[in-house]
Structure formats: C-alpha cells, structure tokens
mmCIF file of C-alpha atoms in Angstrom:
data_model
loop_
_atom_site.group_PDB
_atom_site.id
_atom_site.type_symbol
_atom_site.label_atom_id
_atom_site.label_comp_id
_atom_site.label_asym_id
_atom_site.label_seq_id
_atom_site.Cartn_x
_atom_site.Cartn_y
_atom_site.Cartn_z
ATOM 1 C CA UNK A 28 0.092 -0.064 0.034
ATOM 2 C CA UNK A 29 2.917 2.227 0.913
ATOM 3 C CA UNK A 30 3.954 1.817 -3.022
ATOM 4 C CA UNK A 31 0.364 2.590 -4.202
ATOM 5 C CA UNK A 32 0.163 5.706 -1.764
ATOM 6 C CA UNK A 33 3.733 6.948 -3.373
ATOM 7 C CA UNK A 34 2.637 6.820 -6.848
ATOM 8 C CA UNK A 35 -1.054 7.814 -6.219
ATOM 9 C CA UNK A 36 -0.921 10.222 -8.916
ATOM 10 C CA UNK A 37 -0.128 7.887 -11.333
ATOM 11 C CA UNK A 38 -2.851 5.400 -10.199
ATOM 12 C CA UNK A 39 -5.256 8.224 -10.392
ATOM 13 C CA UNK A 40 -4.292 8.939 -14.123
ATOM 14 C CA UNK A 41 -4.962 5.292 -14.997
ATOM 15 C CA UNK A 42 -8.504 5.070 -13.703
ATOM 16 C CA UNK A 43 -10.037 6.879 -16.295
ATOM 17 C CA UNK A 44 -8.788 4.324 -18.930
ATOM 18 C CA UNK A 45 -9.392 1.262 -16.791
ATOM 19 C CA UNK A 46 -12.967 2.604 -16.622
ATOM 20 C CA UNK A 47 -13.322 3.220 -20.288
ATOM 21 C CA UNK A 48 -12.220 -0.279 -20.907
ATOM 22 C CA UNK A 49 -14.194 -1.996 -18.302
ATOM 23 C CA UNK A 50 -17.691 -0.093 -19.535
ATOM 24 C CA UNK A 51 -16.735 -0.296 -23.090
ATOM 25 C CA UNK A 52 -14.618 -3.383 -23.514
ATOM 26 C CA UNK A 53 -15.035 -5.925 -20.791
ATOM 27 C CA UNK A 54 -18.700 -5.158 -19.755
ATOM 28 C CA UNK A 55 -20.270 -5.652 -23.455
ATOM 29 C CA UNK A 56 -18.063 -8.922 -23.775
ATOM 30 C CA UNK A 57 -19.416 -10.480 -20.806
ATOM 31 C CA UNK A 58 -23.091 -9.132 -21.534
ATOM 32 C CA UNK A 59 -22.887 -10.547 -25.340
ATOM 33 C CA UNK A 60 -21.489 -14.209 -23.810
ATOM 34 C CA UNK A 61 -24.790 -14.062 -21.395
ATOM 35 C CA UNK A 62 -26.989 -13.143 -24.325
ATOM 36 C CA UNK A 63 -25.382 -16.012 -26.556
ATOM 37 C CA UNK A 64 -27.030 -18.542 -23.913
ATOM 38 C CA UNK A 65 -30.321 -16.734 -24.202
ATOM 39 C CA UNK A 66 -33.395 -16.424 -26.666
ATOM 40 C CA UNK A 67 -33.047 -12.745 -26.727
ATOM 41 C CA UNK A 68 -36.044 -10.340 -27.023
ATOM 42 C CA UNK A 69 -36.127 -6.609 -26.963
ATOM 43 C CA UNK A 70 -38.966 -6.464 -24.532
ATOM 44 C CA UNK A 71 -39.955 -9.301 -22.236
ATOM 45 C CA UNK A 72 -38.276 -12.188 -20.960
ATOM 46 C CA UNK A 73 -35.136 -13.744 -22.185
ATOM 47 C CA UNK A 74 -35.148 -17.261 -20.965
ATOM 48 C CA UNK A 75 -31.942 -19.363 -20.967
ATOM 49 C CA UNK A 76 -31.673 -21.877 -23.582
ATOM 50 C CA UNK A 77 -28.315 -23.466 -23.099
ATOM 51 C CA UNK A 78 -26.337 -23.987 -26.123
ATOM 52 C CA UNK A 79 -28.985 -24.100 -28.587
ATOM 53 C CA UNK A 80 -28.054 -20.961 -30.392
ATOM 54 C CA UNK A 81 -24.241 -22.504 -30.902
ATOM 55 C CA UNK A 82 -26.140 -25.761 -32.008
ATOM 56 C CA UNK A 83 -27.982 -23.627 -34.589
ATOM 57 C CA UNK A 84 -25.208 -21.749 -35.975
ATOM 58 C CA UNK A 85 -22.868 -24.931 -36.329
ATOM 59 C CA UNK A 86 -25.850 -26.598 -38.289
ATOM 60 C CA UNK A 87 -26.395 -23.659 -40.509
ATOM 61 C CA UNK A 88 -24.836 -24.300 -43.858
ATOM 62 C CA UNK A 89 -24.569 -20.484 -44.570
ATOM 63 C CA UNK A 90 -22.321 -20.529 -41.537
ATOM 64 C CA UNK A 91 -19.643 -22.778 -42.954
ATOM 65 C CA UNK A 92 -19.675 -21.238 -46.657
ATOM 66 C CA UNK A 93 -18.897 -18.123 -45.109
ATOM 67 C CA UNK A 94 -16.184 -19.307 -42.797
ATOM 68 C CA UNK A 95 -14.700 -21.075 -46.048
ATOM 69 C CA UNK A 96 -14.901 -17.775 -47.862
ATOM 70 C CA UNK A 97 -13.406 -16.044 -44.626
ATOM 71 C CA UNK A 98 -10.293 -18.821 -44.630
ATOM 72 C CA UNK A 99 -9.963 -18.183 -48.131
ATOM 73 C CA UNK A 100 -9.752 -14.647 -48.419
ATOM 74 C CA UNK A 101 -8.065 -14.295 -45.185
ATOM 75 C CA UNK A 102 -5.385 -16.835 -46.335
ATOM 76 C CA UNK A 103 -4.696 -14.718 -49.650
ATOM 77 C CA UNK A 104 -4.278 -11.704 -47.520
ATOM 78 C CA UNK A 105 -2.059 -13.502 -44.870
ATOM 79 C CA UNK A 106 0.423 -14.840 -47.613
ATOM 80 C CA UNK A 107 0.581 -11.980 -50.373
ATOM 81 C CA UNK A 108 -0.057 -9.339 -47.379
ATOM 82 C CA UNK A 109 3.295 -11.116 -45.786
ATOM 83 C CA UNK A 110 5.476 -11.326 -48.976
ATOM 84 C CA UNK A 111 4.580 -8.170 -50.539
ATOM 85 C CA UNK A 112 5.540 -5.339 -47.994
ATOM 86 C CA UNK A 113 8.995 -7.203 -47.343
ATOM 87 C CA UNK A 114 9.634 -6.836 -51.429
ATOM 88 C CA UNK A 115 8.811 -3.402 -51.108
ATOM 89 C CA UNK A 116 10.779 -2.701 -47.964
ATOM 90 C CA UNK A 117 13.849 -4.464 -49.616
ATOM 91 C CA UNK A 118 13.477 -2.454 -52.823
ATOM 92 C CA UNK A 119 13.027 0.800 -50.962
ATOM 93 C CA UNK A 120 16.393 0.073 -49.132
ATOM 94 C CA UNK A 121 18.126 0.025 -52.309
ATOM 95 C CA UNK A 122 17.172 3.466 -53.263
ATOM 96 C CA UNK A 123 19.993 5.984 -53.197
ATOM 97 C CA UNK A 124 18.127 8.986 -53.551
ATOM 98 C CA UNK A 125 16.723 10.232 -50.271
ATOM 99 C CA UNK A 126 13.956 12.392 -51.292
ATOM 100 C CA UNK A 127 12.652 9.632 -53.877
ATOM 101 C CA UNK A 128 12.511 7.064 -51.233
ATOM 102 C CA UNK A 129 10.557 9.581 -49.146
ATOM 103 C CA UNK A 130 8.319 10.292 -51.985
ATOM 104 C CA UNK A 131 7.763 6.485 -52.438
ATOM 105 C CA UNK A 132 7.027 5.627 -48.985
ATOM 106 C CA UNK A 133 4.423 8.732 -48.401
ATOM 107 C CA UNK A 134 2.664 7.184 -51.638
ATOM 108 C CA UNK A 135 2.208 3.719 -50.547
ATOM 109 C CA UNK A 136 1.515 4.687 -46.852
ATOM 110 C CA UNK A 137 -1.541 6.985 -47.822
ATOM 111 C CA UNK A 138 -3.978 4.379 -48.383
ATOM 112 C CA UNK A 139 -3.519 3.216 -44.993
ATOM 113 C CA UNK A 140 -5.095 6.133 -43.611
ATOM 114 C CA UNK A 141 -8.122 6.060 -45.900
ATOM 115 C CA UNK A 142 -11.504 4.201 -44.668
ATOM 116 C CA UNK A 143 -12.735 1.243 -46.576
ATOM 117 C CA UNK A 144 -15.697 3.514 -47.804
ATOM 118 C CA UNK A 145 -12.978 5.416 -49.728
ATOM 119 C CA UNK A 146 -11.069 2.967 -50.722
ATOM 120 C CA UNK A 147 -13.497 0.516 -51.710
ATOM 121 C CA UNK A 148 -15.744 3.034 -53.762
ATOM 122 C CA UNK A 149 -12.432 3.820 -55.459
ATOM 123 C CA UNK A 150 -11.839 0.723 -56.731
ATOM 124 C CA UNK A 151 -15.330 -0.446 -57.573
ATOM 125 C CA UNK A 152 -15.117 2.919 -59.908
ATOM 126 C CA UNK A 153 -11.611 1.778 -61.222
ATOM 127 C CA UNK A 154 -12.654 -1.860 -62.214
ATOM 128 C CA UNK A 155 -15.930 -0.511 -63.682
ATOM 129 C CA UNK A 156 -16.374 -2.449 -67.172
ATOM 130 C CA UNK A 157 -17.501 0.824 -68.647
ATOM 131 C CA UNK A 158 -15.625 3.800 -67.329
ATOM 132 C CA UNK A 159 -12.979 2.323 -65.103
ATOM 133 C CA UNK A 160 -9.295 3.143 -65.895
ATOM 134 C CA UNK A 161 -8.121 -0.515 -65.369
ATOM 135 C CA UNK A 162 -10.264 -1.692 -68.288
ATOM 136 C CA UNK A 163 -9.400 1.428 -70.300
ATOM 137 C CA UNK A 164 -5.933 0.218 -69.892
ATOM 138 C CA UNK A 165 -6.317 -3.442 -70.856
ATOM 139 C CA UNK A 166 -8.223 -1.859 -74.076
ATOM 140 C CA UNK A 167 -5.098 -0.179 -75.085
ATOM 141 C CA UNK A 168 -2.839 -3.135 -74.859
ATOM 142 C CA UNK A 169 -5.509 -5.257 -76.973
ATOM 143 C CA UNK A 170 -8.446 -6.547 -74.733
ATOM 144 C CA UNK A 171 -11.337 -5.826 -76.800
ATOM 145 C CA UNK A 172 -13.922 -7.270 -74.291
ATOM 146 C CA UNK A 173 -14.325 -5.466 -71.024
ATOM 147 C CA UNK A 174 -13.791 -7.437 -67.798
ATOM 148 C CA UNK A 175 -16.354 -7.378 -65.172
ATOM 149 C CA UNK A 176 -14.222 -7.774 -62.147
ATOM 150 C CA UNK A 177 -16.803 -7.104 -59.681
ATOM 151 C CA UNK A 178 -19.422 -9.680 -61.304
ATOM 152 C CA UNK A 179 -17.488 -12.817 -61.629
ATOM 153 C CA UNK A 180 -17.034 -14.649 -58.338
ATOM 154 C CA UNK A 181 -13.425 -15.931 -59.317
ATOM 155 C CA UNK A 182 -12.225 -12.672 -59.812
ATOM 156 C CA UNK A 183 -13.799 -10.615 -56.963
ATOM 157 C CA UNK A 184 -12.184 -13.001 -54.495
ATOM 158 C CA UNK A 185 -8.653 -11.709 -56.086
ATOM 159 C CA UNK A 186 -9.803 -8.196 -56.075
ATOM 160 C CA UNK A 187 -10.631 -8.464 -52.233
ATOM 161 C CA UNK A 188 -7.387 -9.866 -51.587
ATOM 162 C CA UNK A 189 -5.208 -7.679 -53.729
ATOM 163 C CA UNK A 190 -6.880 -4.331 -52.486
ATOM 164 C CA UNK A 191 -6.554 -5.451 -49.132
ATOM 165 C CA UNK A 192 -2.988 -5.923 -49.563
ATOM 166 C CA UNK A 193 -2.692 -2.704 -51.583
ATOM 167 C CA UNK A 194 -4.367 -0.619 -48.719
ATOM 168 C CA UNK A 195 -2.012 -2.188 -45.973
ATOM 169 C CA UNK A 196 1.115 -2.442 -47.750
ATOM 170 C CA UNK A 197 2.856 0.624 -47.232
ATOM 171 C CA UNK A 198 2.011 0.624 -43.370
ATOM 172 C CA UNK A 199 3.878 -2.694 -42.854
ATOM 173 C CA UNK A 200 6.735 -1.870 -45.019
ATOM 174 C CA UNK A 201 7.236 1.024 -42.734
ATOM 175 C CA UNK A 202 7.725 -1.370 -39.939
ATOM 176 C CA UNK A 203 10.259 -3.250 -42.223
ATOM 177 C CA UNK A 204 12.167 0.066 -42.997
ATOM 178 C CA UNK A 205 12.301 1.034 -39.384
ATOM 179 C CA UNK A 206 13.941 -2.333 -38.625
ATOM 180 C CA UNK A 207 16.145 -2.188 -41.321
ATOM 181 C CA UNK A 208 17.377 1.338 -40.635
ATOM 182 C CA UNK A 209 18.309 -0.173 -37.110
ATOM 183 C CA UNK A 210 20.535 -2.962 -38.425
ATOM 184 C CA UNK A 211 24.139 -2.294 -37.234
ATOM 185 C CA UNK A 212 26.266 -1.057 -40.477
ATOM 186 C CA UNK A 213 29.184 -3.204 -38.859
ATOM 187 C CA UNK A 214 27.554 -6.452 -40.150
ATOM 188 C CA UNK A 215 27.266 -5.238 -43.729
ATOM 189 C CA UNK A 216 30.882 -3.965 -43.422
ATOM 190 C CA UNK A 217 31.759 -7.589 -42.165
ATOM 191 C CA UNK A 218 29.899 -9.036 -44.841
ATOM 192 C CA UNK A 219 31.469 -7.119 -47.987
ATOM 193 C CA UNK A 220 34.920 -7.530 -46.389
ATOM 194 C CA UNK A 221 34.053 -11.130 -46.856
ATOM 195 C CA UNK A 222 33.326 -10.901 -50.586
ATOM 196 C CA UNK A 223 29.318 -10.756 -50.042
ATOM 197 C CA UNK A 224 27.604 -9.283 -53.249
ATOM 198 C CA UNK A 225 24.137 -7.497 -52.898
ATOM 199 C CA UNK A 226 22.176 -10.257 -52.861
ATOM 200 C CA UNK A 227 24.109 -12.093 -50.262
ATOM 201 C CA UNK A 228 24.098 -8.811 -47.992
ATOM 202 C CA UNK A 229 20.110 -9.025 -48.330
ATOM 203 C CA UNK A 230 19.960 -12.733 -47.768
ATOM 204 C CA UNK A 231 22.508 -13.256 -44.687
ATOM 205 C CA UNK A 232 22.224 -9.871 -43.144
ATOM 206 C CA UNK A 233 18.749 -8.104 -43.796
ATOM 207 C CA UNK A 234 16.410 -11.096 -44.021
ATOM 208 C CA UNK A 235 17.801 -12.590 -40.719
ATOM 209 C CA UNK A 236 17.269 -9.139 -38.957
ATOM 210 C CA UNK A 237 13.612 -8.795 -40.076
ATOM 211 C CA UNK A 238 12.621 -12.266 -38.535
ATOM 212 C CA UNK A 239 11.377 -10.672 -35.190
ATOM 213 C CA UNK A 240 9.365 -8.139 -37.233
ATOM 214 C CA UNK A 241 7.916 -10.643 -39.569
ATOM 215 C CA UNK A 242 6.875 -12.532 -36.550
ATOM 216 C CA UNK A 243 5.053 -9.440 -35.498
ATOM 217 C CA UNK A 244 3.324 -8.962 -38.957
ATOM 218 C CA UNK A 245 2.275 -12.502 -38.953
ATOM 219 C CA UNK A 246 0.701 -12.317 -35.549
ATOM 220 C CA UNK A 247 -1.073 -9.111 -36.366
ATOM 221 C CA UNK A 248 -2.263 -10.490 -39.627
ATOM 222 C CA UNK A 249 -3.488 -13.593 -38.129
ATOM 223 C CA UNK A 250 -5.423 -12.167 -35.447
ATOM 224 C CA UNK A 251 -7.532 -10.200 -38.238
ATOM 225 C CA UNK A 252 -8.225 -13.023 -40.557
ATOM 226 C CA UNK A 253 -11.854 -13.892 -39.130
ATOM 227 C CA UNK A 254 -12.442 -10.447 -38.265
ATOM 228 C CA UNK A 255 -12.993 -9.179 -42.281
ATOM 229 C CA UNK A 256 -15.699 -6.965 -42.462
ATOM 230 C CA UNK A 257 -15.621 -3.393 -43.673
ATOM 231 C CA UNK A 258 -14.003 -3.934 -46.865
ATOM 232 C CA UNK A 259 -16.763 -6.836 -47.837
ATOM 233 C CA UNK A 260 -19.635 -4.893 -46.668
ATOM 234 C CA UNK A 261 -18.567 -1.796 -48.753
ATOM 235 C CA UNK A 262 -17.365 -3.656 -51.994
ATOM 236 C CA UNK A 263 -19.771 -6.831 -52.351
ATOM 237 C CA UNK A 264 -22.805 -7.060 -54.375
ATOM 238 C CA UNK A 265 -25.538 -9.457 -55.084
ATOM 239 C CA UNK A 266 -23.570 -11.004 -58.221
ATOM 240 C CA UNK A 267 -20.485 -11.995 -55.909
ATOM 241 C CA UNK A 268 -21.875 -12.093 -52.412
ATOM 242 C CA UNK A 269 -22.116 -16.026 -52.105
ATOM 243 C CA UNK A 270 -18.481 -16.219 -52.997
ATOM 244 C CA UNK A 271 -17.124 -13.335 -50.776
ATOM 245 C CA UNK A 272 -19.447 -13.147 -47.642
ATOM 246 C CA UNK A 273 -17.600 -13.728 -44.543
ATOM 247 C CA UNK A 274 -18.192 -14.566 -40.929
ATOM 248 C CA UNK A 275 -18.913 -11.217 -39.897
ATOM 249 C CA UNK A 276 -21.429 -10.949 -42.255
ATOM 250 C CA UNK A 277 -22.961 -13.760 -40.942
ATOM 251 C CA UNK A 278 -23.016 -12.049 -37.328
ATOM 252 C CA UNK A 279 -24.314 -8.587 -39.184
ATOM 253 C CA UNK A 280 -27.085 -10.352 -41.217
ATOM 254 C CA UNK A 281 -28.166 -12.393 -38.092
ATOM 255 C CA UNK A 282 -27.890 -9.537 -35.608
ATOM 256 C CA UNK A 283 -28.708 -6.684 -37.454
ATOM 257 C CA UNK A 284 -31.039 -7.593 -40.158
ATOM 258 C CA UNK A 285 -33.015 -10.551 -38.523
ATOM 259 C CA UNK A 286 -32.638 -9.103 -35.105
ATOM 260 C CA UNK A 287 -31.537 -13.087 -34.131
ATOM 261 C CA UNK A 288 -29.304 -11.425 -31.650
ATOM 262 C CA UNK A 289 -28.673 -14.713 -29.554
ATOM 263 C CA UNK A 290 -27.520 -16.172 -32.766
ATOM 264 C CA UNK A 291 -25.253 -13.341 -33.922
ATOM 265 C CA UNK A 292 -23.685 -12.976 -30.280
ATOM 266 C CA UNK A 293 -22.836 -17.148 -30.549
ATOM 267 C CA UNK A 294 -21.511 -16.917 -34.141
ATOM 268 C CA UNK A 295 -18.993 -14.171 -32.819
ATOM 269 C CA UNK A 296 -17.786 -15.840 -29.904
ATOM 270 C CA UNK A 297 -17.447 -18.783 -31.904
ATOM 271 C CA UNK A 298 -15.073 -16.547 -33.957
ATOM 272 C CA UNK A 299 -13.488 -15.475 -30.972
ATOM 273 C CA UNK A 300 -12.518 -19.008 -29.797
ATOM 274 C CA UNK A 301 -11.485 -19.794 -33.336
ATOM 275 C CA UNK A 302 -9.087 -16.759 -33.362
ATOM 276 C CA UNK A 303 -7.621 -17.776 -30.064
ATOM 277 C CA UNK A 304 -7.057 -21.074 -31.412
ATOM 278 C CA UNK A 305 -5.365 -20.099 -34.398
ATOM 279 C CA UNK A 306 -3.334 -17.544 -32.805
ATOM 280 C CA UNK A 307 -2.050 -19.965 -30.244
ATOM 281 C CA UNK A 308 -1.048 -22.481 -32.948
ATOM 282 C CA UNK A 309 0.524 -19.691 -35.149
ATOM 283 C CA UNK A 310 2.331 -18.635 -31.978
ATOM 284 C CA UNK A 311 3.639 -21.993 -31.454
ATOM 285 C CA UNK A 312 4.815 -22.591 -35.227
ATOM 286 C CA UNK A 313 6.923 -19.569 -35.491
ATOM 287 C CA UNK A 314 8.143 -19.484 -31.971
ATOM 288 C CA UNK A 315 7.054 -16.123 -31.292
ATOM 289 C CA UNK A 316 8.553 -16.029 -27.885
ATOM 290 C CA UNK A 317 12.190 -16.851 -28.737
ATOM 291 C CA UNK A 318 12.477 -13.670 -30.349
#
C-alpha cells in the first residue's frame, strides 16, 4: 500500500483508462456472452436456452460457407500481405536518392489512412467495365472485351485480396524499413569484407534481422483473418455475395438485419474462440516467444 500511495497520482491517471475499458470493452463482452445463451427479445423475458444458439449456428450451412470464404480470403491476404511489404521494403532500401525514397513511402502509406468506404468506392470505380481506368488500360493493350471484375465470383475474390494487400502494404513496409535502419552497419561491412555481393547482403544480413518484425506482422495478420468485415460490406454485391461473404457478415445479417441477437452473439463468440485457437497455434509454429 505504501507503493500505491507513493505513486497515487499515476494510479489516479490510470483510473479513467481502466473505466473506459471496463465499460466499453469488458462489460459488452460479458453481456454478449450471457446473451449467446439466451433467446434474446427486445422486450419481455429472455429465457436461457443453453447451447441451442451455438448448435443452430453450427448446423447452419450458410455459416460454414462464409467460414470457408473467410479462410480463403484471409489466407490469401495473410500470404500475399506478408510477402509484398518485404519485397517493397527491400526495394526501397536499395534506393540511394533520399527524396525519391520518401516520396514512394508517402505514396504507398497514404491508402492505409483512408477508410474502406473511400478505398472500396475508388476501386469499384476503377474496375468498372464501362468507365473504369483498368479496363481502359486493358483496351489499349489489346483486350477488346471489358472484364467484369466485380461481377465474377472468381475474379472478385482476387480483387478483395489484392485491394486489402494494397491498402495495408505501405504501413507494414514502414515497419520493415524501421527495422532495416536499425541494423548495425558493421554487419554489412563485415559481410562485404568477406566478399558478399548485394543479394548475399540481403539474404544473410537484412532478412535474418527482419525475423522478429516478420513474427509481429504474422501475428497481427492472423488476429485479423476472421474479423474481415469493412471491406466486404463496402465492395460486395449480389452477383458475388455467395463467394465473398465472410463470417462477420453472418453475425451482421443475423444480429442487425434479422434481429436474431442470440444467434449473432453465439456466432461472434465462435469467431473469438477460433481466433484464439489459430493465434496460439501460429504462435507455437513461428516460435514467437523466442525472439
């Protein structure tokens, strides 16, 4: 207690933060967990029905279809979104002109600042078969028939993956560049004295130094795999909905559109449990705690 009293000012400063998380994070989480075991009604009794909501969700074919879409889209974003920022960071690191490097960093980082309402609307316009700039460029190189990117289920999945990677690539790239800047120059000098060329410097000095940052990026991406929502609700349409609707769309449809709050919260907690499982497995595979 003496220590608490000695630093009472710091503890008092922490109280509003703790209150915020208790009221807006932990209380809704506990309340939602209780609702997932209830037959929720806006007015009247809310009887407990045990695991019936969870059983109903797990028996729903739409739930498993959306889970499959989520894993396919999330897996693509995880793999491509892991590789591309590394390649971009390594390329930028080779640029000698500082002003040009800063300009490129700014250009690739700006999309991260925009919401999916802006980014999604922009890409829908650019991929339009009639007035989109992408089809205009394809026409110039000899593609006569416009491609309906956002009306074909197969191409739409790639659009979702690549636009997501494009949006976040600049932010992750800066994380890698910050790590590269912190690498001890003596390591490069020692490698050059041993006769290493540029590729060998990247392979044996730069990439090993990025391993810890790579692990952080992988964990952040894994945590977000099952929580894809903003992009889908902005960019989806009726023609591709069956192939791009993700698990969070299921909770949205059940909870907001159909007002089956018990089913929505049970689906949400299944997502939380699945995310925890995937996170712990990934953490063990990449040996996150080993640095």
